Structures are given as C-alpha cells and as structure tokens.
Amino acid sequence: MMKELREKLSSFPPGEFRSVYRSSLPDIAKAGLLNALKDGGFRKFHEKLILIPSFPHGIGVGVGLMAQTNVAGKILKLVIGSEEGASIKEEARQLALELQDRLVNGLGILGLGVSEPGWMGKLTNLKSTAKVLPSGEIEINFHKGFVTNGADAEGYLVVAKEEEQNRFGVFYIPRDFPGLKMEEVYLDVAREATHCKITGENFKLPSSYHFIKDYSKLGADIHLSEMLSAAVLFCGAIRKIVSDLSQGSESRERFAILGKLWDLSGLLYGKCLEISDKKDKDPNYKIEEDHPYGYEAILDECISILESIPNFDYKKEYPDLGLFCTIHPARSPVYIKNRLKQSKSWRKFGKETM
C-alpha cells in the first residue's frame, strides 16, 4: 500500500501543500501508517515512516503523522484505557473512542495545543486557564499560538492550567464550537503539516471534555515520543539525499562522504527501532530512561557533512531538511534536564567494577 501512497503524493504539484495531508489521509490509512494510533506497534510505524521522506511532499506529511500518532494518539489511548491521570467518565471514554476510530480510518485530524507566545517550553508559563463551575461544567480561556495539523483538524486538545488544583488539564474543543477563532499559520519548511492558532474566551465545556487531569506528568514522554519519530524522519531524509547523490558516476571522495551519511543515519535508525521495541513491549516504558540517545549529535554531524560537499547546497536542493534544525531536539528543556542527569554517570565510567 506504500506504493499507492507514493503515487497519491506524486499526483500533487510540487508547489501545492495546503490540501496534501488532508487529501492523502485515506491512502495514509490504507498504508497502515495510522495503525499505531490504536493497537499497531511503533516499530512497524517507524519502519514505514522512514520511507516517507523519499516520497514527494514526504517530510511535511511525516510531520503530520508524527504529531498525530505520538501526541493526539497517546492522549486518546490514555482516556480509552482510563489509565491513571485520565478521565474516568464513560462519556469521555466514548468520545475518545469515536475520535480514535475516525483518526485510524483516515477520516479526521486532531490537533494538540500546548505552546503559547512567550511560554518558552515551560508549562508554568502558560496563560490559558480552566476551572470547574458549580454546575460541573468547565470554563476555559485559551490562546494557542501553534497547533500542528490544526488548520484541518476537526477538533483540538487544549492544555490549560487549573489554578485551584495547580495542575494542567487537557480539554477537548470541537472545531465547530461557537466562538472558536482559528488562524492558519504557514512555515517555510514542511508546509504540508498545516498549522494554526486557536483562541477561545469563556468557553463552557461539558465535564466529559476534560480528558487528562495533569499533562505535566505526560508532557516529557509525549515530546520525546514525537522527537523519536522526528529522528526516524530525519534518517529517511538523509537516505533520500544519499540515494539521489549516488546516481551516476562518483568520485572516491564523494563516495566516502555518502557512505558516512548512510552509516550515521543507519546507526540512529537502529537506536530508534530499539526504543520503539521497548515502547511496544512495555506500556509503562518512558523514553527518558534512554534519552539522549544520539539524535542531536548525528543530526549536527550530518548537517556538517552536507555543508562540506563541494558544489552542493542542501538548503536549496532539499529545503524541508531545514525542519530538523528548526525543531532541534537539543534546544528543549527535556534534553537539557536529561543530559545533566546522564552526565552524572560519565564520571563513574569504569569505576564501578564487579
């Protein structure tokens, strides 16, 4: 089915982006790329995802997939399973089941709104607020500056601070909720993953729209899951470049350079599959146990190698590769925290012998 998806993505003109992801959803579903939203494995998802950058419009479509699978998909799974920290209301579970079914079958898109202007990656800086009214309804005010997949989403998961409980809940907002304001946002790279801003003032939500009690307990793992898929996409993007540049006769020098890029992407991809297996085998596994695992270092090294190739401008030839520098994983607070934790073990290397 991946062949049919390639043909579908090839049917769009090179400059088209706005309708690509939404229009391709049925083919994406048939290819099995949405199975991980329900009960499919992350290894199988990543084994297919690495091929997507070799397709026209592939990196942008891949960004949409990684956000849908690792972010919205994770939250829906928690609610459906009524796991710790999720709503225990049956109405919320049924709503999550309906949303999951639509997503898995390529019928809908669900966006997550966390980031806000000036939040700097810290939940404690969020200005969006929510509170439970005496009626049981939830009053919520929010302004989200960047929602991946949001422009075509049929609903949104919004993170807002509940002042009284000092926690950050996740709330479902339907696209057609009266008064919801949406503004599309366009990036210079991977534009097929359509983004938007959303704003709501004094919305009154049913209690069943309160999906997750405290996002702060999930946020780090959700971010790292998304970055794991980004790493797989990056491996695919590098391998696409190597494939293109290896066509025709090669000098020995360029052959060595391309081999190094292929090897580096293979090392990273192997680590991504190892982590994917852990996610598949243990639902309680947290990626931070193995993070950082080399994505940042290999990304930097590959970009440096590409910049060293004579008469080759990767920014011009492969502009969507710039996405991975834009969302560079070493800039996140999670990376800094985990690297500091990891560094404590460096000093012990070789000293703790049997």
XYZ file of C-alpha atoms in Angstrom:
354
model
C 0.000 0.000 0.000
C 3.022 2.308 0.344
C 3.240 2.274 -3.463
C -0.289 3.703 -3.710
C 0.598 6.402 -1.168
C 3.689 7.350 -3.186
C 1.511 7.632 -6.314
C -1.029 9.763 -4.452
C 1.634 12.158 -3.157
C 3.218 12.274 -6.623
C -0.093 13.477 -8.064
C 0.148 16.848 -6.268
C 2.075 19.665 -7.996
C 5.461 20.484 -6.357
C 4.243 23.848 -5.043
C 0.985 22.537 -3.592
C 0.881 21.955 0.167
C -2.390 23.130 1.676
C -4.536 20.135 0.685
C -1.871 17.419 0.574
C -2.097 15.881 4.060
C -5.881 16.034 4.369
C -6.473 14.681 0.847
C -3.981 11.850 1.360
C -5.436 10.590 4.653
C -7.381 7.674 3.088
C -4.201 6.462 1.363
C -2.158 7.033 4.528
C -4.663 4.882 6.441
C -4.578 2.115 3.799
C -0.778 2.065 4.043
C -1.090 1.274 7.765
C 0.601 4.489 8.886
C -2.215 5.267 11.318
C -2.398 1.838 12.976
C -0.175 2.922 15.879
C -2.974 5.281 16.922
C -4.908 2.259 18.131
C -3.177 -1.075 18.588
C -0.400 -1.141 15.997
C 3.242 -1.169 17.027
C 5.694 1.719 16.935
C 8.352 -0.432 15.235
C 6.011 -1.106 12.295
C 5.059 2.574 12.208
C 8.686 3.682 12.091
C 9.648 1.040 9.528
C 7.157 2.732 7.202
C 7.758 6.301 8.348
C 11.444 6.192 7.330
C 10.331 5.742 3.700
C 8.048 8.796 3.674
C 10.815 11.420 3.060
C 11.606 9.643 -0.219
C 8.080 10.480 -1.454
C 7.090 13.901 -2.876
C 5.806 16.161 -0.055
C 7.033 13.431 2.301
C 8.641 15.363 5.160
C 5.600 17.599 5.636
C 3.275 14.592 5.616
C 5.627 12.840 8.039
C 5.417 15.739 10.488
C 1.638 15.448 10.424
C 1.885 11.733 11.114
C 4.362 12.031 13.970
C 2.215 14.631 15.728
C -0.992 12.667 15.199
C 0.472 9.360 16.387
C 2.626 10.405 19.328
C 0.629 13.312 20.690
C -3.112 13.100 19.999
C -2.919 9.316 19.729
C -1.241 8.914 23.113
C -3.807 11.062 24.900
C -6.754 9.226 23.333
C -5.242 5.863 24.328
C -4.945 7.028 27.941
C -8.582 8.138 28.064
C -9.871 4.997 26.349
C -7.923 2.798 28.728
C -8.948 5.015 31.665
C -5.344 4.871 32.802
C -4.082 6.787 35.820
C -4.378 10.519 35.239
C -7.100 10.196 32.601
C -10.793 10.944 32.933
C -12.837 8.088 34.391
C -16.106 9.401 32.913
C -17.686 6.940 30.499
C -18.846 9.836 28.295
C -15.220 10.972 27.896
C -14.145 7.424 27.040
C -16.850 7.065 24.396
C -15.919 10.413 22.859
C -12.243 9.406 22.773
C -13.185 6.087 21.123
C -15.139 7.905 18.413
C -12.247 10.284 17.767
C -9.718 7.442 17.677
C -11.833 5.486 15.206
C -12.023 8.465 12.858
C -8.282 9.085 13.087
C -7.293 5.447 12.480
C -9.518 5.260 9.406
C -8.160 8.478 7.919
C -11.436 10.346 8.371
C -10.306 13.102 10.714
C -7.460 15.068 12.261
C -6.965 16.032 15.909
C -4.556 18.798 16.918
C -2.886 19.429 20.282
C -2.481 22.972 21.559
C 0.197 23.411 24.234
C 2.570 26.168 23.110
C 1.705 29.823 23.595
C 3.516 33.069 22.860
C 6.214 33.536 25.491
C 5.817 30.172 27.211
C 9.457 29.170 26.438
C 8.690 25.455 26.685
C 7.556 25.603 30.318
C 4.026 24.671 31.383
C 4.277 27.010 34.359
C 4.361 29.938 31.910
C 1.020 29.047 30.292
C -1.632 31.755 30.461
C -4.537 29.534 29.370
C -6.791 28.721 32.323
C -9.637 26.373 33.184
C -11.876 25.951 36.222
C -14.745 23.706 37.229
C -18.017 25.570 37.758
C -20.623 24.617 40.419
C -22.708 23.124 37.586
C -19.872 20.699 36.784
C -19.154 22.447 33.506
C -15.643 23.679 32.753
C -14.924 27.310 31.937
C -11.820 27.673 29.798
C -9.878 30.569 28.285
C -7.025 29.848 25.899
C -4.816 31.224 23.166
C -2.559 28.696 21.446
C -0.003 30.062 19.025
C 0.984 26.875 17.206
C -1.118 23.751 16.672
C 0.412 21.152 14.324
C -2.197 19.678 11.951
C -4.555 22.313 13.301
C -5.706 24.021 10.117
C -7.730 20.971 9.011
C -8.435 19.461 12.425
C -11.986 18.585 13.352
C -11.119 19.129 16.990
C -8.378 20.238 19.365
C -6.839 19.042 22.622
C -6.008 22.145 24.639
C -3.716 22.256 27.670
C -4.766 24.825 30.274
C -3.861 25.494 33.892
C -6.402 24.681 36.582
C -5.434 27.258 39.185
C -7.305 25.728 42.105
C -5.715 22.288 41.679
C -2.386 23.705 40.456
C -2.301 21.282 37.526
C -2.516 21.377 33.735
C -5.542 19.648 32.284
C -6.162 18.564 28.689
C -9.550 19.557 27.297
C -11.299 18.649 24.052
C -12.569 21.526 21.903
C -14.615 20.653 18.777
C -13.731 22.627 15.639
C -17.309 23.915 15.363
C -17.521 25.127 18.994
C -19.331 28.507 18.938
C -16.876 31.399 19.214
C -13.704 29.441 18.430
C -11.252 31.596 16.482
C -8.770 29.889 14.171
C -5.987 31.446 12.100
C -3.795 29.392 9.776
C -0.011 29.543 10.226
C 2.421 28.758 7.414
C 6.055 27.796 7.832
C 8.826 27.897 5.236
C 9.514 24.167 5.639
C 7.358 21.015 5.703
C 4.302 23.098 4.844
C 2.092 20.068 4.225
C 1.692 19.778 8.019
C -0.758 22.652 8.229
C -0.604 24.628 11.481
C -2.837 27.212 13.113
C -3.506 29.480 16.086
C -6.668 28.984 18.133
C -8.359 31.230 20.678
C -11.361 30.735 22.950
C -12.796 33.026 25.611
C -15.067 31.924 28.444
C -15.999 28.648 26.777
C -18.323 26.414 28.823
C -17.443 22.777 28.210
C -19.244 19.609 29.352
C -17.328 17.754 32.065
C -16.780 14.870 29.601
C -14.497 17.149 27.556
C -11.942 17.070 30.393
C -9.686 14.282 29.071
C -6.497 14.395 31.154
C -6.086 15.669 34.716
C -2.426 16.717 34.557
C -0.456 16.988 31.329
C 2.746 17.765 33.247
C 3.053 14.046 34.061
C 2.836 13.155 30.364
C 4.435 16.092 28.589
C 8.066 14.950 28.645
C 7.333 11.455 27.326
C 4.945 12.768 24.656
C 7.595 15.253 23.496
C 10.286 12.556 23.405
C 7.961 10.174 21.515
C 7.383 12.870 18.928
C 11.130 13.508 18.668
C 11.729 9.762 18.248
C 9.559 9.842 15.126
C 11.299 13.047 14.033
C 14.616 11.180 14.290
C 13.229 8.413 12.059
C 12.045 11.026 9.551
C 15.490 12.608 9.620
C 17.095 9.237 8.864
C 14.772 8.867 5.888
C 15.570 12.389 4.675
C 19.327 11.727 4.822
C 18.931 8.414 2.984
C 16.881 10.127 0.274
C 19.716 12.633 -0.265
C 22.320 9.851 -0.349
C 20.194 7.952 -2.859
C 19.848 11.000 -5.116
C 23.519 11.978 -4.929
C 24.718 8.439 -5.613
C 23.104 8.322 -9.050
C 25.727 8.218 -11.816
C 29.498 8.126 -11.540
C 31.054 9.135 -8.244
C 34.475 10.308 -7.217
C 36.075 8.292 -4.446
C 35.884 11.307 -2.129
C 32.146 11.807 -2.601
C 31.573 8.065 -2.331
C 33.217 8.128 1.120
C 31.114 11.107 2.202
C 27.865 9.480 1.116
C 28.868 6.273 2.876
C 29.406 8.159 6.109
C 25.958 9.780 5.860
C 24.382 6.384 5.181
C 26.171 4.816 8.155
C 25.280 7.622 10.563
C 21.604 7.506 9.591
C 21.660 3.722 9.961
C 23.126 3.903 13.457
C 20.465 6.376 14.553
C 17.652 4.421 12.900
C 18.783 1.243 14.653
C 18.609 3.041 18.011
C 15.140 4.368 17.136
C 13.918 0.837 16.413
C 15.436 -0.397 19.688
C 13.474 2.260 21.597
C 10.363 1.501 19.526
C 10.586 -2.146 20.601
C 10.744 -1.069 24.248
C 7.633 1.092 23.758
C 5.814 -1.830 22.140
C 6.738 -4.349 24.856
C 6.162 -2.169 27.928
C 3.319 0.391 28.042
C 4.954 1.953 31.117
C 8.324 2.480 29.419
C 9.483 6.102 29.344
C 11.948 7.225 26.663
C 13.762 9.443 29.164
C 15.320 6.225 30.517
C 17.439 6.120 27.327
C 17.480 9.817 26.375
C 19.620 11.385 24.978
C 20.446 8.560 22.570
C 22.451 10.331 19.861
C 19.862 12.040 17.654
C 21.234 15.507 18.410
C 24.853 14.506 17.726
C 24.058 12.687 14.464
C 21.819 15.486 13.242
C 24.618 18.030 13.743
C 27.230 15.756 12.164
C 25.102 15.013 9.098
C 24.347 18.692 8.521
C 28.054 19.489 8.859
C 28.899 16.790 6.295
C 26.261 18.063 3.853
C 27.663 21.582 4.163
C 31.122 20.260 3.278
C 30.097 18.716 -0.056
C 31.501 20.852 -2.920
C 29.011 22.389 -5.358
C 26.044 21.226 -3.322
C 23.579 23.465 -1.484
C 21.305 21.213 0.549
C 19.227 24.209 1.709
C 18.339 24.949 -1.888
C 18.016 21.362 -3.125
C 16.273 19.940 -0.041
C 14.714 22.898 1.794
C 12.493 20.733 4.012
C 15.614 19.334 5.680
C 15.707 22.669 7.500
C 12.770 21.460 9.579
C 15.062 19.298 11.702
C 17.261 22.270 12.577
C 14.155 24.350 13.347
C 12.949 21.760 15.877
C 16.466 20.840 17.001
C 15.993 18.477 19.960
C 18.932 19.870 21.943
C 17.045 23.135 22.489
C 14.277 21.576 24.555
C 14.226 21.782 28.388
C 13.737 17.989 28.433
C 17.037 17.459 26.620
C 18.968 19.731 28.986
C 17.456 18.089 32.071
C 18.152 14.541 30.863
C 21.674 15.347 29.635
C 22.568 16.735 33.064
C 21.167 13.599 34.692
C 23.076 11.407 32.241
C 26.336 13.300 32.791
C 26.462 12.099 36.386
C 27.119 8.587 35.105
C 30.009 9.749 32.909
C 32.236 10.369 35.924
C 31.598 6.842 37.191
C 32.594 5.120 33.972
C 34.960 2.211 34.700
C 34.978 2.843 38.435
C 32.044 0.628 39.368
C 33.552 -2.761 38.530
C 32.451 -6.134 39.762
